[in-house]
PDB file of C-alpha atoms and ligand atoms in Angstrom:
ATOM      1  CA  UNK L   1       1.138  88.485-134.588  1.00 44.00           C
ATOM      2  CA  UNK L   2      -1.699  86.073-133.926  1.00 50.00           C
ATOM      3  CA  UNK L   3      -1.029  82.394-133.163  1.00 70.00           C
ATOM      4  CA  UNK L   4       0.708  80.591-136.096  1.00 81.00           C
ATOM      5  CA  UNK L   5       0.411  76.805-136.627  1.00 88.00           C
ATOM      6  CA  UNK L   6       4.012  75.605-136.648  1.00 91.00           C
ATOM      7  CA  UNK L   7       5.905  72.450-137.502  1.00 96.00           C
ATOM      8  CA  UNK L   8       7.717  70.764-134.598  1.00 96.00           C
ATOM      9  CA  UNK L   9      11.377  71.516-133.869  1.00 96.00           C
ATOM     10  CA  UNK L  10      12.456  68.163-135.360  1.00 97.00           C
ATOM     11  CA  UNK L  11      10.573  68.831-138.589  1.00 97.00           C
ATOM     12  CA  UNK L  12      12.025  72.350-138.796  1.00 97.00           C
ATOM     13  CA  UNK L  13      15.609  71.103-138.325  1.00 98.00           C
ATOM     14  CA  UNK L  14      15.140  68.327-140.897  1.00 98.00           C
ATOM     15  CA  UNK L  15      13.540  70.732-143.388  1.00 98.00           C
ATOM     16  CA  UNK L  16      16.386  73.261-143.338  1.00 98.00           C
ATOM     17  CA  UNK L  17      19.141  70.645-143.145  1.00 98.00           C
ATOM     18  CA  UNK L  18      17.751  68.828-146.185  1.00 98.00           C
ATOM     19  CA  UNK L  19      17.187  72.143-148.021  1.00 98.00           C
ATOM     20  CA  UNK L  20      20.783  73.198-147.330  1.00 98.00           C
ATOM     21  CA  UNK L  21      22.290  69.854-148.383  1.00 98.00           C
ATOM     22  CA  UNK L  22      20.179  69.593-151.563  1.00 98.00           C
ATOM     23  CA  UNK L  23      21.175  73.167-152.465  1.00 98.00           C
ATOM     24  CA  UNK L  24      24.827  72.373-151.744  1.00 98.00           C
ATOM     25  CA  UNK L  25      24.671  69.266-153.927  1.00 98.00           C
ATOM     26  CA  UNK L  26      23.146  71.164-156.836  1.00 98.00           C
ATOM     27  CA  UNK L  27      25.831  73.840-156.474  1.00 98.00           C
ATOM     28  CA  UNK L  28      28.634  71.232-156.353  1.00 98.00           C
ATOM     29  CA  UNK L  29      27.309  69.377-159.399  1.00 98.00           C
ATOM     30  CA  UNK L  30      26.788  72.501-161.486  1.00 98.00           C
ATOM     31  CA  UNK L  31      30.161  74.080-160.689  1.00 98.00           C
ATOM     32  CA  UNK L  32      32.418  70.993-160.633  1.00 98.00           C
ATOM     33  CA  UNK L  33      33.657  71.608-164.202  1.00 97.00           C
ATOM     34  CA  UNK L  34      35.076  74.989-163.206  1.00 98.00           C
ATOM     35  CA  UNK L  35      37.387  73.522-160.563  1.00 97.00           C
ATOM     36  CA  UNK L  36      40.994  72.432-161.229  1.00 98.00           C
ATOM     37  CA  UNK L  37      41.301  68.799-162.373  1.00 97.00           C
ATOM     38  CA  UNK L  38      42.788  67.701-159.042  1.00 98.00           C
ATOM     39  CA  UNK L  39      39.628  68.782-157.223  1.00 98.00           C
ATOM     40  CA  UNK L  40      37.069  67.227-159.560  1.00 98.00           C
ATOM     41  CA  UNK L  41      37.167  63.703-158.118  1.00 97.00           C
ATOM     42  CA  UNK L  42      37.053  64.889-154.460  1.00 98.00           C
ATOM     43  CA  UNK L  43      34.128  67.194-155.273  1.00 98.00           C
ATOM     44  CA  UNK L  44      32.169  64.397-156.949  1.00 98.00           C
ATOM     45  CA  UNK L  45      32.975  62.108-153.991  1.00 98.00           C
ATOM     46  CA  UNK L  46      31.710  64.810-151.645  1.00 98.00           C
ATOM     47  CA  UNK L  47      28.562  65.183-153.812  1.00 98.00           C
ATOM     48  CA  UNK L  48      27.912  61.443-153.453  1.00 98.00           C
ATOM     49  CA  UNK L  49      28.392  61.586-149.657  1.00 98.00           C
ATOM     50  CA  UNK L  50      26.036  64.548-149.301  1.00 98.00           C
ATOM     51  CA  UNK L  51      23.466  62.795-151.523  1.00 98.00           C
ATOM     52  CA  UNK L  52      23.483  59.590-149.463  1.00 98.00           C
ATOM     53  CA  UNK L  53      23.154  61.724-146.308  1.00 98.00           C
ATOM     54  CA  UNK L  54      20.093  63.420-147.828  1.00 98.00           C
ATOM     55  CA  UNK L  55      18.558  60.002-148.481  1.00 98.00           C
ATOM     56  CA  UNK L  56      19.008  59.106-144.786  1.00 98.00           C
ATOM     57  CA  UNK L  57      17.540  62.427-143.651  1.00 98.00           C
ATOM     58  CA  UNK L  58      14.541  62.048-145.992  1.00 98.00           C
ATOM     59  CA  UNK L  59      13.926  58.645-144.438  1.00 98.00           C
ATOM     60  CA  UNK L  60      13.839  60.328-140.995  1.00 98.00           C
ATOM     61  CA  UNK L  61      11.595  63.064-142.392  1.00 97.00           C
ATOM     62  CA  UNK L  62       9.146  60.447-143.680  1.00 96.00           C
ATOM     63  CA  UNK L  63       9.173  58.727-140.274  1.00 97.00           C
ATOM     64  CA  UNK L  64       8.327  62.103-138.734  1.00 97.00           C
ATOM     65  CA  UNK L  65       5.543  62.599-141.268  1.00 95.00           C
ATOM     66  CA  UNK L  66       4.059  59.166-140.534  1.00 96.00           C
ATOM     67  CA  UNK L  67       4.041  59.782-136.797  1.00 97.00           C
ATOM     68  CA  UNK L  68       2.961  63.450-136.735  1.00 96.00           C
ATOM     69  CA  UNK L  69       0.156  65.483-138.167  1.00 94.00           C
ATOM     70  CA  UNK L  70       1.629  68.469-140.063  1.00 93.00           C
ATOM     71  CA  UNK L  71      -0.014  71.823-139.284  1.00 94.00           C
ATOM     72  CA  UNK L  72      -2.925  72.364-141.694  1.00 93.00           C
ATOM     73  CA  UNK L  73      -2.498  74.842-144.541  1.00 93.00           C
ATOM     74  CA  UNK L  74      -4.031  78.215-143.606  1.00 91.00           C
ATOM     75  CA  UNK L  75      -7.783  78.342-144.325  1.00 92.00           C
ATOM     76  CA  UNK L  76      -7.167  81.562-146.282  1.00 92.00           C
ATOM     77  CA  UNK L  77      -5.469  79.594-149.106  1.00 93.00           C
ATOM     78  CA  UNK L  78      -7.574  79.418-152.256  1.00 95.00           C
ATOM     79  CA  UNK L  79      -8.264  75.820-153.394  1.00 96.00           C
ATOM     80  CA  UNK L  80      -5.759  76.111-156.279  1.00 97.00           C
ATOM     81  CA  UNK L  81      -3.107  77.431-153.888  1.00 96.00           C
ATOM     82  CA  UNK L  82      -3.634  74.530-151.483  1.00 96.00           C
ATOM     83  CA  UNK L  83      -3.563  72.076-154.390  1.00 97.00           C
ATOM     84  CA  UNK L  84      -0.336  73.580-155.751  1.00 97.00           C
ATOM     85  CA  UNK L  85       1.303  73.686-152.301  1.00 96.00           C
ATOM     86  CA  UNK L  86       0.443  70.026-151.608  1.00 97.00           C
ATOM     87  CA  UNK L  87       1.568  68.951-155.088  1.00 98.00           C
ATOM     88  CA  UNK L  88       4.898  70.737-154.591  1.00 98.00           C
ATOM     89  CA  UNK L  89       5.379  68.980-151.232  1.00 97.00           C
ATOM     90  CA  UNK L  90       4.725  65.510-152.680  1.00 97.00           C
ATOM     91  CA  UNK L  91       6.862  66.354-155.728  1.00 98.00           C
ATOM     92  CA  UNK L  92       9.708  67.394-153.438  1.00 98.00           C
ATOM     93  CA  UNK L  93       9.501  64.161-151.445  1.00 97.00           C
ATOM     94  CA  UNK L  94       9.546  62.110-154.653  1.00 98.00           C
ATOM     95  CA  UNK L  95      12.467  64.029-156.132  1.00 98.00           C
ATOM     96  CA  UNK L  96      14.694  64.131-153.066  1.00 98.00           C
ATOM     97  CA  UNK L  97      14.328  60.352-152.883  1.00 98.00           C
ATOM     98  CA  UNK L  98      14.739  59.783-156.620  1.00 98.00           C
ATOM     99  CA  UNK L  99      17.803  62.053-156.983  1.00 98.00           C
ATOM    100  CA  UNK L 100      20.078  60.172-154.569  1.00 98.00           C
ATOM    101  CA  UNK L 101      18.735  56.796-155.714  1.00 98.00           C
ATOM    102  CA  UNK L 102      19.358  57.419-159.432  1.00 98.00           C
ATOM    103  CA  UNK L 103      22.816  58.839-158.626  1.00 98.00           C
ATOM    104  CA  UNK L 104      23.642  55.821-156.474  1.00 98.00           C
ATOM    105  CA  UNK L 105      22.381  53.307-159.059  1.00 98.00           C
ATOM    106  CA  UNK L 106      24.275  55.061-161.856  1.00 98.00           C
ATOM    107  CA  UNK L 107      27.412  55.148-159.710  1.00 98.00           C
ATOM    108  CA  UNK L 108      27.078  51.402-159.026  1.00 98.00           C
ATOM    109  CA  UNK L 109      27.458  50.794-162.771  1.00 98.00           C
ATOM    110  CA  UNK L 110      30.410  53.193-163.142  1.00 98.00           C
ATOM    111  CA  UNK L 111      33.440  51.515-164.719  1.00 97.00           C
ATOM    112  CA  UNK L 112      35.715  53.210-162.164  1.00 97.00           C
ATOM    113  CA  UNK L 113      33.785  51.681-159.248  1.00 97.00           C
ATOM    114  CA  UNK L 114      36.094  48.669-158.659  1.00 96.00           C
ATOM    115  CA  UNK L 115      39.156  50.913-158.228  1.00 97.00           C
ATOM    116  CA  UNK L 116      37.315  53.691-156.413  1.00 97.00           C
ATOM    117  CA  UNK L 117      35.366  52.304-153.428  1.00 97.00           C
ATOM    118  CA  UNK L 118      32.691  54.556-152.038  1.00 98.00           C
ATOM    119  CA  UNK L 119      33.582  56.276-148.749  1.00 98.00           C
ATOM    120  CA  UNK L 120      31.139  58.648-147.087  1.00 98.00           C
ATOM    121  CA  UNK L 121      33.059  61.843-146.344  1.00 98.00           C
ATOM    122  CA  UNK L 122      36.324  59.856-146.806  1.00 98.00           C
ATOM    123  CA  UNK L 123      35.597  58.042-143.500  1.00 98.00           C
ATOM    124  CA  UNK L 124      32.706  55.572-143.687  1.00 98.00           C
ATOM    125  CA  UNK L 125      32.937  52.733-146.215  1.00 98.00           C
ATOM    126  CA  UNK L 126      29.693  52.580-148.186  1.00 98.00           C
ATOM    127  CA  UNK L 127      28.279  50.009-150.566  1.00 98.00           C
ATOM    128  CA  UNK L 128      27.253  49.954-154.184  1.00 98.00           C
ATOM    129  CA  UNK L 129      24.398  47.748-155.414  1.00 98.00           C
ATOM    130  CA  UNK L 130      25.812  44.225-155.754  1.00 98.00           C
ATOM    131  CA  UNK L 131      23.337  43.178-158.424  1.00 98.00           C
ATOM    132  CA  UNK L 132      24.763  45.969-160.610  1.00 98.00           C
ATOM    133  CA  UNK L 133      28.466  45.603-159.738  1.00 98.00           C
ATOM    134  CA  UNK L 134      28.201  41.888-160.611  1.00 97.00           C
ATOM    135  CA  UNK L 135      26.791  42.540-164.123  1.00 98.00           C
ATOM    136  CA  UNK L 136      28.965  42.283-167.232  1.00 97.00           C
ATOM    137  CA  UNK L 137      30.661  45.464-168.442  1.00 98.00           C
ATOM    138  CA  UNK L 138      28.128  46.204-171.200  1.00 98.00           C
ATOM    139  CA  UNK L 139      25.139  46.015-168.857  1.00 98.00           C
ATOM    140  CA  UNK L 140      26.939  48.072-166.216  1.00 98.00           C
ATOM    141  CA  UNK L 141      27.566  50.784-168.794  1.00 98.00           C
ATOM    142  CA  UNK L 142      23.923  50.634-169.857  1.00 98.00           C
ATOM    143  CA  UNK L 143      22.736  51.103-166.246  1.00 98.00           C
ATOM    144  CA  UNK L 144      25.335  53.813-165.606  1.00 98.00           C
ATOM    145  CA  UNK L 145      24.268  55.848-168.661  1.00 98.00           C
ATOM    146  CA  UNK L 146      20.527  55.262-168.253  1.00 98.00           C
ATOM    147  CA  UNK L 147      20.381  56.261-164.599  1.00 98.00           C
ATOM    148  CA  UNK L 148      22.873  59.068-165.159  1.00 98.00           C
ATOM    149  CA  UNK L 149      20.389  60.461-167.710  1.00 98.00           C
ATOM    150  CA  UNK L 150      17.499  60.014-165.236  1.00 98.00           C
ATOM    151  CA  UNK L 151      19.612  61.838-162.630  1.00 98.00           C
ATOM    152  CA  UNK L 152      20.060  64.788-165.013  1.00 98.00           C
ATOM    153  CA  UNK L 153      16.412  64.832-166.185  1.00 98.00           C
ATOM    154  CA  UNK L 154      15.093  64.676-162.621  1.00 98.00           C
ATOM    155  CA  UNK L 155      17.398  67.536-161.657  1.00 98.00           C
ATOM    156  CA  UNK L 156      15.462  69.783-164.085  1.00 98.00           C
ATOM    157  CA  UNK L 157      12.199  68.779-162.423  1.00 98.00           C
ATOM    158  CA  UNK L 158      13.819  69.444-159.048  1.00 98.00           C
ATOM    159  CA  UNK L 159      14.780  72.997-160.066  1.00 98.00           C
ATOM    160  CA  UNK L 160      11.172  73.605-161.132  1.00 98.00           C
ATOM    161  CA  UNK L 161       9.587  72.237-157.957  1.00 98.00           C
ATOM    162  CA  UNK L 162      12.079  73.979-155.643  1.00 98.00           C
ATOM    163  CA  UNK L 163      11.315  77.220-157.532  1.00 98.00           C
ATOM    164  CA  UNK L 164       7.565  76.711-157.179  1.00 98.00           C
ATOM    165  CA  UNK L 165       7.822  75.854-153.473  1.00 97.00           C
ATOM    166  CA  UNK L 166      10.081  78.840-152.718  1.00 97.00           C
ATOM    167  CA  UNK L 167       8.090  81.344-154.773  1.00 97.00           C
ATOM    168  CA  UNK L 168       4.854  80.080-153.181  1.00 95.00           C
ATOM    169  CA  UNK L 169       6.244  80.582-149.665  1.00 95.00           C
ATOM    170  CA  UNK L 170       7.526  84.055-150.585  1.00 96.00           C
ATOM    171  CA  UNK L 171       4.193  85.002-152.193  1.00 93.00           C
ATOM    172  CA  UNK L 172       2.252  84.046-149.054  1.00 93.00           C
ATOM    173  CA  UNK L 173       4.784  85.818-146.867  1.00 92.00           C
ATOM    174  CA  UNK L 174       5.302  89.078-148.713  1.00 93.00           C
ATOM    175  CA  UNK L 175       2.408  89.574-151.165  1.00 94.00           C
ATOM    176  CA  UNK L 176      -0.465  88.020-149.176  1.00 92.00           C
ATOM    177  CA  UNK L 177       1.239  89.127-145.923  1.00 92.00           C
ATOM    178  CA  UNK L 178       0.572  85.821-144.176  1.00 90.00           C
ATOM    179  CA  UNK L 179       3.125  84.156-141.881  1.00 90.00           C
ATOM    180  CA  UNK L 180       4.421  81.344-144.132  1.00 92.00           C
ATOM    181  CA  UNK L 181       8.093  81.216-143.141  1.00 92.00           C
ATOM    182  CA  UNK L 182       7.206  81.285-139.419  1.00 93.00           C
ATOM    183  CA  UNK L 183       5.403  77.952-139.890  1.00 92.00           C
ATOM    184  CA  UNK L 184       8.787  76.369-140.650  1.00 95.00           C
ATOM    185  CA  UNK L 185      10.803  78.322-138.078  1.00 91.00           C
ATOM    186  CA  UNK L 186      11.138  78.086-134.301  1.00 76.00           C
TER     187      UNK L 186
HETATM  188  C1  HEM S   1      20.262  65.218-152.841  1.00 72.78           C
HETATM  189  C2  HEM S   1      20.744  64.352-153.677  1.00 72.78           C
HETATM  190  C3  HEM S   1      21.341  64.738-155.002  1.00 72.78           C
HETATM  191  C4  HEM S   1      21.128  65.839-155.778  1.00 72.78           C
HETATM  192  C5  HEM S   1      20.182  67.007-155.505  1.00 72.78           C
HETATM  193  C6  HEM S   1      21.964  65.710-156.947  1.00 72.78           C
HETATM  194  C7  HEM S   1      22.022  66.644-157.975  1.00 72.78           C
HETATM  195  C8  HEM S   1      22.827  66.520-159.086  1.00 72.78           C
HETATM  196  C9  HEM S   1      22.838  67.435-160.172  1.00 72.78           C
HETATM  197  C10 HEM S   1      21.983  68.698-160.282  1.00 72.78           C
HETATM  198  C11 HEM S   1      23.739  66.986-161.078  1.00 72.78           C
HETATM  199  C12 HEM S   1      24.117  67.635-162.417  1.00 72.78           C
HETATM  200  C13 HEM S   1      23.243  66.986-163.477  1.00 72.78           C
HETATM  201  C14 HEM S   1      23.534  67.517-164.852  1.00 72.78           C
HETATM  202  O1  HEM S   1      23.286  68.714-165.077  1.00 72.78           O
HETATM  203  O2  HEM S   1      23.965  66.726-165.698  1.00 72.78           O
HETATM  204  C15 HEM S   1      24.351  65.788-160.555  1.00 72.78           C
HETATM  205  C16 HEM S   1      25.349  65.062-161.156  1.00 72.78           C
HETATM  206  C17 HEM S   1      25.893  63.923-160.612  1.00 72.78           C
HETATM  207  N1  HEM S   1      25.493  63.240-159.478  1.00 72.78           N
HETATM  208 FE1  HEM S   1      24.088  63.875-158.199  1.00 72.78          FE
HETATM  209  N2  HEM S   1      22.684  64.545-156.858  1.00 72.78           N
HETATM  210  C18 HEM S   1      22.327  63.921-155.691  1.00 72.78           C
HETATM  211  C19 HEM S   1      22.795  62.707-155.218  1.00 72.78           C
HETATM  212  C20 HEM S   1      23.758  61.927-155.835  1.00 72.78           C
HETATM  213  C21 HEM S   1      24.256  60.652-155.340  1.00 72.78           C
HETATM  214  C22 HEM S   1      23.791  59.957-154.066  1.00 72.78           C
HETATM  215  C23 HEM S   1      25.197  60.223-156.222  1.00 72.78           C
HETATM  216  C24 HEM S   1      26.020  58.966-156.218  1.00 72.78           C
HETATM  217  C25 HEM S   1      26.145  58.148-155.204  1.00 72.78           C
HETATM  218  C26 HEM S   1      25.298  61.235-157.262  1.00 72.78           C
HETATM  219  C27 HEM S   1      26.184  61.177-158.334  1.00 72.78           C
HETATM  220  C28 HEM S   1      26.289  62.134-159.323  1.00 72.78           C
HETATM  221  C29 HEM S   1      27.277  62.094-160.379  1.00 72.78           C
HETATM  222  C30 HEM S   1      28.380  61.031-160.568  1.00 72.78           C
HETATM  223  C31 HEM S   1      27.039  63.220-161.194  1.00 72.78           C
HETATM  224  C32 HEM S   1      27.817  63.662-162.418  1.00 72.78           C
HETATM  225  C33 HEM S   1      28.896  64.647-161.961  1.00 72.78           C
HETATM  226  C34 HEM S   1      29.760  65.071-163.135  1.00 72.78           C
HETATM  227  O3  HEM S   1      30.514  64.231-163.600  1.00 72.78           O
HETATM  228  O4  HEM S   1      29.595  66.222-163.567  1.00 72.78           O
HETATM  229  N3  HEM S   1      24.414  62.235-157.007  1.00 72.78           N
HETATM  230  N4  HEM S   1      23.753  65.511-159.345  1.00 72.78           N
END
């Protein structure tokens, strides 16, 4: 195969780690109701820990992006393909930031928060937003419900953009027979 423009090793590791953790979090959230009652709270706690971890990794990914030039899209892409690919990338950045943030804000207004401190992976004490935890009960409930609804609505957008991104990569790889996956692989 001729020379392929590739992302750096750091970018590749961050890409697949974030993809795995986002996929895991979607799976946990969508299947939690099928688990026995005793496991529901631990699974949601795990979901929160994974989500906060994703937020940290996205921050690193953005630092990478600001300090590195990503490999250009192949010149063989039609203008609409390049436009769609770039839009999906920006959409993904926006959503993988907005998902953990809306979850975290909603959780800060949760009425169970005072008796259920946040612990990342049951080890690291983590904080909720003080300006929300100090609100009166009615406002906390308002924030909890509002951002819980945003969290759900954004998850639908996330499914769409992940689908677009994945199908696009597979189309380039297997229909156009161009090395797409190799760009994000070492
Ligand atoms: C990568 C980050 C995240 C992703 C992709 C994600 C995804 C999801 C999805 C798909 C749902 C189900 C929505 C629905 O159909 O109603 C959900 C629910 C939920 N998420 Fe997240 N989430 C993330 C981060 C977080 C964080 C950081 C928190 C809190 C700190 C959080 C708290 C919750 C809670 C409490 C629920 C409701 C669970 C239930 O009671 O069924 N999420 N999340």
